[in-house]
PDB file of N, CA and C in Angstrom:
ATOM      1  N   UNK A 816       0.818  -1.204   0.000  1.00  0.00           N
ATOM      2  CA  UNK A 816       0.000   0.000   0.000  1.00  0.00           C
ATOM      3  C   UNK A 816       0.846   1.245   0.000  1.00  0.00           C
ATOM      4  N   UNK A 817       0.072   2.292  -0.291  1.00  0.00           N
ATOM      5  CA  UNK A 817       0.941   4.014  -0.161  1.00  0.00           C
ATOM      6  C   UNK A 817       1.513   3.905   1.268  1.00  0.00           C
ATOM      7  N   UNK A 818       2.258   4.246   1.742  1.00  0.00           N
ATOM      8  CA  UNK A 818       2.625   5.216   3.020  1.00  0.00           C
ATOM      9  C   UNK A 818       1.768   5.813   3.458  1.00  0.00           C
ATOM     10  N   UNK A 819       1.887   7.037   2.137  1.00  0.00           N
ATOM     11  CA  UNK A 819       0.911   8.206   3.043  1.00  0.00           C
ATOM     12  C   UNK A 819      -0.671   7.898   3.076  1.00  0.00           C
ATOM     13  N   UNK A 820      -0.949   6.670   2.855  1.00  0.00           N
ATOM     14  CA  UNK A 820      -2.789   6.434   2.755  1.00  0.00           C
ATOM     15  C   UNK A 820      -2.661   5.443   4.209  1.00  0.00           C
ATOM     16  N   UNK A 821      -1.549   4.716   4.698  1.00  0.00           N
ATOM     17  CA  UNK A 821      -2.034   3.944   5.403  1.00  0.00           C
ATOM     18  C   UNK A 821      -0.844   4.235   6.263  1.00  0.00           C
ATOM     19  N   UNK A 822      -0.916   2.766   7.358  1.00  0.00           N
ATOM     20  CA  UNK A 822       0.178   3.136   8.375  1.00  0.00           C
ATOM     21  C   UNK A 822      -0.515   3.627   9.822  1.00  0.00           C
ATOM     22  N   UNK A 823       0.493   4.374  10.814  1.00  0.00           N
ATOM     23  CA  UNK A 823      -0.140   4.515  11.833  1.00  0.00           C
ATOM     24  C   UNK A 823      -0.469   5.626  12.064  1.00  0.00           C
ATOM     25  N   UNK A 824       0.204   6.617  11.259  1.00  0.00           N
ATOM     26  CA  UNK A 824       0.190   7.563  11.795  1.00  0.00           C
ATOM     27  C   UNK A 824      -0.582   8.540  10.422  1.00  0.00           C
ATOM     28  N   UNK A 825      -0.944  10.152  10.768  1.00  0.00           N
ATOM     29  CA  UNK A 825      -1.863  11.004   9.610  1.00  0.00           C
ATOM     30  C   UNK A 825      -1.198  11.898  10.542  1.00  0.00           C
ATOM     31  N   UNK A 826      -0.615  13.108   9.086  1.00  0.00           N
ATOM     32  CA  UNK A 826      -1.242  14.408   9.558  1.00  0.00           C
ATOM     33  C   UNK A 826      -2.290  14.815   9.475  1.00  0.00           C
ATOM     34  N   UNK A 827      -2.684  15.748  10.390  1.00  0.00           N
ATOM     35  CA  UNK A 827      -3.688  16.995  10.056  1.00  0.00           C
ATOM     36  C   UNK A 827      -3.471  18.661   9.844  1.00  0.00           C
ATOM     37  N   UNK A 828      -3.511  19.072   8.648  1.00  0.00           N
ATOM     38  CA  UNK A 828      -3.083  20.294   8.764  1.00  0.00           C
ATOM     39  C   UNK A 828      -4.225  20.896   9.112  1.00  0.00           C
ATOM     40  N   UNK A 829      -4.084  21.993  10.038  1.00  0.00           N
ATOM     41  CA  UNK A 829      -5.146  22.483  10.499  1.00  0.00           C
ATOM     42  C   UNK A 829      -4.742  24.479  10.732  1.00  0.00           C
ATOM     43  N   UNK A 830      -5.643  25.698  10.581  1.00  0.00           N
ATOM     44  CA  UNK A 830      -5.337  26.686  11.080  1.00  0.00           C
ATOM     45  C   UNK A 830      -6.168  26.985  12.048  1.00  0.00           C
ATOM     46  N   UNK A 831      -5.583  27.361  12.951  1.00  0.00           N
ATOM     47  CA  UNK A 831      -6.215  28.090  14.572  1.00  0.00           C
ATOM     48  C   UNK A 831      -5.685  29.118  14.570  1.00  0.00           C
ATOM     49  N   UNK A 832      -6.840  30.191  15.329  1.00  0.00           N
ATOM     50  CA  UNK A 832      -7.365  31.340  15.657  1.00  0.00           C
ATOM     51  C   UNK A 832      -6.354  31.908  17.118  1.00  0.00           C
ATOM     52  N   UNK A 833      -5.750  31.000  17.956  1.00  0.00           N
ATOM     53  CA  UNK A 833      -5.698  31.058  18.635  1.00  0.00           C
ATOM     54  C   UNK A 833      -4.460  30.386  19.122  1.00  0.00           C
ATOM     55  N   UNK A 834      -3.353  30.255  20.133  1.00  0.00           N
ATOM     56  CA  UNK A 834      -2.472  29.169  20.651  1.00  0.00           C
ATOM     57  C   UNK A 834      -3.037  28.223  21.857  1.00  0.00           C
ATOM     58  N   UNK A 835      -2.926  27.093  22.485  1.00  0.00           N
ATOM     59  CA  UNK A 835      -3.520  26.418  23.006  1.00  0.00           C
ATOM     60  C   UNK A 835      -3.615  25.081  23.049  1.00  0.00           C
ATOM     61  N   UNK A 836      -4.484  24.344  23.647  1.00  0.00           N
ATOM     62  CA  UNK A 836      -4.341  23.011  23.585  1.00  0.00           C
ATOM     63  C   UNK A 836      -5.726  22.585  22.456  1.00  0.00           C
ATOM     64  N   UNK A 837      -5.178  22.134  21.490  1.00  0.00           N
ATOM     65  CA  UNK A 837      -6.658  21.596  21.054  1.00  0.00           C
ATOM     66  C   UNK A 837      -6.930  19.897  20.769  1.00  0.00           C
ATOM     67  N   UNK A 838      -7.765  19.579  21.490  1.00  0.00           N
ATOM     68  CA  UNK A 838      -8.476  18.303  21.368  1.00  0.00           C
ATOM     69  C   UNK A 838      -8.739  17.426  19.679  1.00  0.00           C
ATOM     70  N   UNK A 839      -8.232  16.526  19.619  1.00  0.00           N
ATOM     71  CA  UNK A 839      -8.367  15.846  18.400  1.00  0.00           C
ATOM     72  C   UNK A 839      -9.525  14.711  18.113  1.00  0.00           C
ATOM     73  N   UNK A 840     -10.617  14.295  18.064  1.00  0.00           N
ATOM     74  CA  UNK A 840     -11.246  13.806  17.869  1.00  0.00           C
ATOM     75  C   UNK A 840     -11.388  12.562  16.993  1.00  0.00           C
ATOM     76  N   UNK A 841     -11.375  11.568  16.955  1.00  0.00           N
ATOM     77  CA  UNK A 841     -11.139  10.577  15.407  1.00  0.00           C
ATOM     78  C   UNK A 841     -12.761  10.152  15.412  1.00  0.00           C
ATOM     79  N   UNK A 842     -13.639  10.022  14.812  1.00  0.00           N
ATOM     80  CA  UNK A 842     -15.199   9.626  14.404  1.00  0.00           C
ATOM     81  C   UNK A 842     -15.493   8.683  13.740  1.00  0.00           C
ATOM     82  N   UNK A 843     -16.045   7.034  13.992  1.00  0.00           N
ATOM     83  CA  UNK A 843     -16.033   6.700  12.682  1.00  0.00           C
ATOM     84  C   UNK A 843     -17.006   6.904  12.084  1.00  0.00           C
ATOM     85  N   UNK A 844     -18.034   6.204  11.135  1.00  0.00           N
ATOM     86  CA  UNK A 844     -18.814   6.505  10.143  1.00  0.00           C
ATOM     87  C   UNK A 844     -19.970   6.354  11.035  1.00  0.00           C
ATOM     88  N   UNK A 845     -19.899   5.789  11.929  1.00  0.00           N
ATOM     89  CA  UNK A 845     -21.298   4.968  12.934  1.00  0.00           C
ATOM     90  C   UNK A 845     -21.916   6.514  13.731  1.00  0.00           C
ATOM     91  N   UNK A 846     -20.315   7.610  14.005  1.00  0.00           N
ATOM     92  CA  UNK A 846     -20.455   8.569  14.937  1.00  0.00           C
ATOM     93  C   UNK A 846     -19.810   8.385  15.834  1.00  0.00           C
ATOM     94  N   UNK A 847     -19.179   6.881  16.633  1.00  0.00           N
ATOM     95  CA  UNK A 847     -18.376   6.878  17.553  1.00  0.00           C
ATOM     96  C   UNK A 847     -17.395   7.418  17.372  1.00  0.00           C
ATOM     97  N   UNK A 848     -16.948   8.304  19.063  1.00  0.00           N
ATOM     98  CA  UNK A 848     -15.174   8.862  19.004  1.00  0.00           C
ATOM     99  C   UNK A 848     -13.659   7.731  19.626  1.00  0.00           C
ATOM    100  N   UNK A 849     -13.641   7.052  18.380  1.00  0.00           N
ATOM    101  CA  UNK A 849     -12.692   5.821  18.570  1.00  0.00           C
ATOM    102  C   UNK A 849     -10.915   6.332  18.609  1.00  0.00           C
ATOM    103  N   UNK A 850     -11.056   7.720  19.281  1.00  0.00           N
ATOM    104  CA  UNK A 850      -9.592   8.180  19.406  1.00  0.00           C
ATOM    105  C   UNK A 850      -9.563   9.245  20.064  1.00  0.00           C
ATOM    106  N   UNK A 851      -9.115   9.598  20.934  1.00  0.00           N
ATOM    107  CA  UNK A 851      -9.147  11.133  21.793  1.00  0.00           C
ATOM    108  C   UNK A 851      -7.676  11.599  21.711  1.00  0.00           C
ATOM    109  N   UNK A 852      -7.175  12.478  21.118  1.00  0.00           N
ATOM    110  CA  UNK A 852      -5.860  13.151  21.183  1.00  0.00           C
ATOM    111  C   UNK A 852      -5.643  14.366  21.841  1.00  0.00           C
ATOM    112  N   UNK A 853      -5.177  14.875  22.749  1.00  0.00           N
ATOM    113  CA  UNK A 853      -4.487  16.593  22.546  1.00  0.00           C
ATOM    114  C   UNK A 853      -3.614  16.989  22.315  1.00  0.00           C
ATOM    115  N   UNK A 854      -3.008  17.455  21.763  1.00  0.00           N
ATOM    116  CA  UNK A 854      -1.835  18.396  21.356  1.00  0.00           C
ATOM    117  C   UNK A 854      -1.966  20.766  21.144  1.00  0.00           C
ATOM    118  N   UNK A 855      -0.809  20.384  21.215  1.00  0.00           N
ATOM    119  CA  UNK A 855      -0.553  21.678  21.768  1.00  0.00           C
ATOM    120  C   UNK A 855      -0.550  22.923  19.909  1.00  0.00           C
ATOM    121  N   UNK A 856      -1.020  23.734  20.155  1.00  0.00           N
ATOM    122  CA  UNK A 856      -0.749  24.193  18.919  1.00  0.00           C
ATOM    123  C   UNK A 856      -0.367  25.531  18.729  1.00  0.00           C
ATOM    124  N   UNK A 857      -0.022  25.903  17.823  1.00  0.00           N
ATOM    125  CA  UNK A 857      -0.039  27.631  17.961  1.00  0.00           C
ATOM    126  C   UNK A 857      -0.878  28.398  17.114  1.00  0.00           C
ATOM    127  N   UNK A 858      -0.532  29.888  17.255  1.00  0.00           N
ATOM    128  CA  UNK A 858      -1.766  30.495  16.253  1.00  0.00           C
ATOM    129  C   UNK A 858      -1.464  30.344  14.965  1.00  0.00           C
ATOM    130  N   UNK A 859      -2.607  30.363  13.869  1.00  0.00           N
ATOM    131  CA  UNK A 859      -1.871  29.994  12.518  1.00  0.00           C
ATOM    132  C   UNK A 859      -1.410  28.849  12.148  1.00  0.00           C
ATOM    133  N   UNK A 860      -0.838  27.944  10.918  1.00  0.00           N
ATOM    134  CA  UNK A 860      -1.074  27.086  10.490  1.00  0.00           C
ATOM    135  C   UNK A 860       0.022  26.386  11.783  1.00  0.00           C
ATOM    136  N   UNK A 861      -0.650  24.878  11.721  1.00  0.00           N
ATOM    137  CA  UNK A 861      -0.607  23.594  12.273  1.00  0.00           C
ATOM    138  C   UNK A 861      -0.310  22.584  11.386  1.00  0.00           C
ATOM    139  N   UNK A 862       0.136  21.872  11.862  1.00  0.00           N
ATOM    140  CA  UNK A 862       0.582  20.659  11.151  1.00  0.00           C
ATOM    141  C   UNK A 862       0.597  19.219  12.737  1.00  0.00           C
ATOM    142  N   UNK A 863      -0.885  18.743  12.722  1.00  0.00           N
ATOM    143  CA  UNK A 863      -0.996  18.016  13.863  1.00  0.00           C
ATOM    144  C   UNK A 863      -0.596  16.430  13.612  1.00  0.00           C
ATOM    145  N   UNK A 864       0.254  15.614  14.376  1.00  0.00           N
ATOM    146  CA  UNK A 864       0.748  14.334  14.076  1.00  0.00           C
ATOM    147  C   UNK A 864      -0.604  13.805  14.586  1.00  0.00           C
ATOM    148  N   UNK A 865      -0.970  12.993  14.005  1.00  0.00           N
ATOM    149  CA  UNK A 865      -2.455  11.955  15.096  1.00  0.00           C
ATOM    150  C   UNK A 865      -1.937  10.373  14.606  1.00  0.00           C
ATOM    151  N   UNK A 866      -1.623   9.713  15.803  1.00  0.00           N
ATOM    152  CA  UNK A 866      -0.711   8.583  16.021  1.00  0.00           C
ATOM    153  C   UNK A 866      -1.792   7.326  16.312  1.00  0.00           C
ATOM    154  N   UNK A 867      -1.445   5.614  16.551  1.00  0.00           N
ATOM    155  CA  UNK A 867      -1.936   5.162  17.002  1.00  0.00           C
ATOM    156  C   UNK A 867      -3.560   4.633  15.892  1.00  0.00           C
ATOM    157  N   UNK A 868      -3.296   5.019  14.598  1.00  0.00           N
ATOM    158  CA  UNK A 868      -4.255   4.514  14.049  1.00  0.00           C
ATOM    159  C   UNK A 868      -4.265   3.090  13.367  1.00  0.00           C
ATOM    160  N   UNK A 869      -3.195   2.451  14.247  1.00  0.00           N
ATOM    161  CA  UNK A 869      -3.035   1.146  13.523  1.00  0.00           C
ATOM    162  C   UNK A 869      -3.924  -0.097  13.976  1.00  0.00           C
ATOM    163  N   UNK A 870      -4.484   0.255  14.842  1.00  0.00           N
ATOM    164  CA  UNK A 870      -5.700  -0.680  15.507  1.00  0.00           C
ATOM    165  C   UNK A 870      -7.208  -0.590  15.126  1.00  0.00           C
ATOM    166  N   UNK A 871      -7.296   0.364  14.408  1.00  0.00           N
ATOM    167  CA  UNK A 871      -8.734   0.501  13.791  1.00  0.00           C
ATOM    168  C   UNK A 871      -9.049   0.136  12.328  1.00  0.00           C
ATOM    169  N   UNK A 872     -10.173  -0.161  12.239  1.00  0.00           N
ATOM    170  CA  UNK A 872     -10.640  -0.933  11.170  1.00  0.00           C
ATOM    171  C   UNK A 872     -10.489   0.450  10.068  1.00  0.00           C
ATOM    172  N   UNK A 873     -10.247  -0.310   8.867  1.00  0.00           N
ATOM    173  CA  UNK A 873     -10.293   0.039   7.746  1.00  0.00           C
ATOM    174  C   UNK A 873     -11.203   1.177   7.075  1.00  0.00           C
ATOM    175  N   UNK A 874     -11.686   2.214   6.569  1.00  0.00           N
ATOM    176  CA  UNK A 874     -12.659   2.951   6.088  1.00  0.00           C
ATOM    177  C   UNK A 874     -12.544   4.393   6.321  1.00  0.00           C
ATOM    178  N   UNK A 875     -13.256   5.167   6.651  1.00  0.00           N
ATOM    179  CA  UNK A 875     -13.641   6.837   6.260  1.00  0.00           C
ATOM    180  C   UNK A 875     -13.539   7.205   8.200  1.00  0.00           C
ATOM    181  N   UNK A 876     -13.229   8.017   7.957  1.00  0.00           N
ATOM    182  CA  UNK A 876     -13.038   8.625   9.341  1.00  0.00           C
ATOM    183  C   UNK A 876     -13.346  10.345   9.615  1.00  0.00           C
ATOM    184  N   UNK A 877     -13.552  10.688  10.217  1.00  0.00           N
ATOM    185  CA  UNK A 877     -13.852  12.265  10.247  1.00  0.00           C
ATOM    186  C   UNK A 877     -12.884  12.927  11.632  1.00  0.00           C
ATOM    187  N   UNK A 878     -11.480  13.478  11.580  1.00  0.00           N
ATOM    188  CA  UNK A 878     -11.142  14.328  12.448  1.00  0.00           C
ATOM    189  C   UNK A 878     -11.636  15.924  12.995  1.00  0.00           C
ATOM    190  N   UNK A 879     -12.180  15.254  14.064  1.00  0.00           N
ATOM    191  CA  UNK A 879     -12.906  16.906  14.317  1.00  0.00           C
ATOM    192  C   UNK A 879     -11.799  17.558  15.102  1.00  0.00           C
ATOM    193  N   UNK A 880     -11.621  18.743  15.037  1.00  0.00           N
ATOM    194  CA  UNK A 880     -10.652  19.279  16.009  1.00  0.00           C
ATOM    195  C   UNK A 880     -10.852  20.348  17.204  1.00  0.00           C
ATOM    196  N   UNK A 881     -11.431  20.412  18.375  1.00  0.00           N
ATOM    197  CA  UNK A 881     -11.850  21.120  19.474  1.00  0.00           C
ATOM    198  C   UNK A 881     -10.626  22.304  19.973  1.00  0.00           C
ATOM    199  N   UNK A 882     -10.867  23.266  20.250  1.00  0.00           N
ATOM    200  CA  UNK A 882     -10.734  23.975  20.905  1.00  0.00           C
ATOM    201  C   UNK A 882     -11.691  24.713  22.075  1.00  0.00           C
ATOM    202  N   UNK A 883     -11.020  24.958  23.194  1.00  0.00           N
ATOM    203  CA  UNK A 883     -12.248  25.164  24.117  1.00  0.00           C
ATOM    204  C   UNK A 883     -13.618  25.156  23.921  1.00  0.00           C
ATOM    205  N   UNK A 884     -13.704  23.518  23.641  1.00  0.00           N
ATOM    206  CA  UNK A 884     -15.084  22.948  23.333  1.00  0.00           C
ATOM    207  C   UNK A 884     -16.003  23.299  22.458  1.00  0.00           C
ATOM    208  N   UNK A 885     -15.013  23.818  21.486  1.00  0.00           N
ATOM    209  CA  UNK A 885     -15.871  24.097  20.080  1.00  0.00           C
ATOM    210  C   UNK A 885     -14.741  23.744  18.995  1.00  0.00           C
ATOM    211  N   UNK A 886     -15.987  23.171  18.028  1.00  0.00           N
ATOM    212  CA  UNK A 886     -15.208  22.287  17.054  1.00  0.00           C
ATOM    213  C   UNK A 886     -14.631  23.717  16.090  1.00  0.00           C
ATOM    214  N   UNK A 887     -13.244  23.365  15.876  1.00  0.00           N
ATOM    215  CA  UNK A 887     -12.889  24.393  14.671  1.00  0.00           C
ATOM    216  C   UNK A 887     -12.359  23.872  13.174  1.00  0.00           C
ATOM    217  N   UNK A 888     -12.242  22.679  13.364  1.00  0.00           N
ATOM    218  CA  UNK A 888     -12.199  22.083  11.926  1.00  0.00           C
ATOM    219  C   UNK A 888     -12.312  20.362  11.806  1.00  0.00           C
ATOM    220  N   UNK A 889     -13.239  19.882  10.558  1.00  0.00           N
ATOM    221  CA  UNK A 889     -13.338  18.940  10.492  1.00  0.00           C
ATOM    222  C   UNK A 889     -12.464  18.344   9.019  1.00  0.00           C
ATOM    223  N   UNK A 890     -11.883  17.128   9.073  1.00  0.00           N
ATOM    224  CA  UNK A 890     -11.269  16.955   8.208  1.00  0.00           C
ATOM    225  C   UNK A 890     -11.555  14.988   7.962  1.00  0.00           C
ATOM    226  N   UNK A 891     -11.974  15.017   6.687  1.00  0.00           N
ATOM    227  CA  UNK A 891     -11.877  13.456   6.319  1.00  0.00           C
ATOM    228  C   UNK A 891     -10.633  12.532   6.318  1.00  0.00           C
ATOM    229  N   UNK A 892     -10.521  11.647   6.927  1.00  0.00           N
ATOM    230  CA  UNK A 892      -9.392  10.650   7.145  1.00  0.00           C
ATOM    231  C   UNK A 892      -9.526   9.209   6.990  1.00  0.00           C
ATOM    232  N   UNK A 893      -8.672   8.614   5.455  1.00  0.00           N
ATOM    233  CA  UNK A 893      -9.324   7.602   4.976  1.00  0.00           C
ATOM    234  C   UNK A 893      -8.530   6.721   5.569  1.00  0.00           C
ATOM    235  N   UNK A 894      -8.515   5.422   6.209  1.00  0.00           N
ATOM    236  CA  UNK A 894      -7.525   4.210   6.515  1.00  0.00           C
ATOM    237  C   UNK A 894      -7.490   3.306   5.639  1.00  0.00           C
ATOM    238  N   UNK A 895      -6.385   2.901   5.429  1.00  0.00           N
ATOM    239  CA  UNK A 895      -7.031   1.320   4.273  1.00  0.00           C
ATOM    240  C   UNK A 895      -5.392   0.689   4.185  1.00  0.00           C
TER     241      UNK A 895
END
């Protein structure tokens, strides 16, 4: 397979408003949150590592990304 399609690990590029801790979310298609991350970020573009995806099943995923409990970006994340 690709590297960058599979494996354990995904970036997320993400931009925030703000510096801080923001919450990473992994979703699968059902709606369950089958991954809880935080990492630290700064204001302006991000580049978030999200690790540990080598135990989940195969398919479509949705990274939501929280900041003080509001979602600020959602991003599709395919495994296979």
């Amino acid at each position: 397979g690709n590297t960058n399609e599979g494996g354990d690990g995904r970036q997320v590029p993400t931009t925030a408003e703000e510096k801080g801790i923001a919450e990473i979310r992994l979703v699968n298609a059902t709606g369950q949150i089958v991954l809880t991350r935080q990492s630290l970020i700064g204001k302006g573009y991000n580049n978030i590592q999200l690790h540990g995806l080598s135990n989940l099943t195969d398919g479509l995923y949705v990274a939501q990304l929280l900041m003080n409990g509001n979602i600020i970006d959602n991003q599709k994340i395919i495994k296979n």
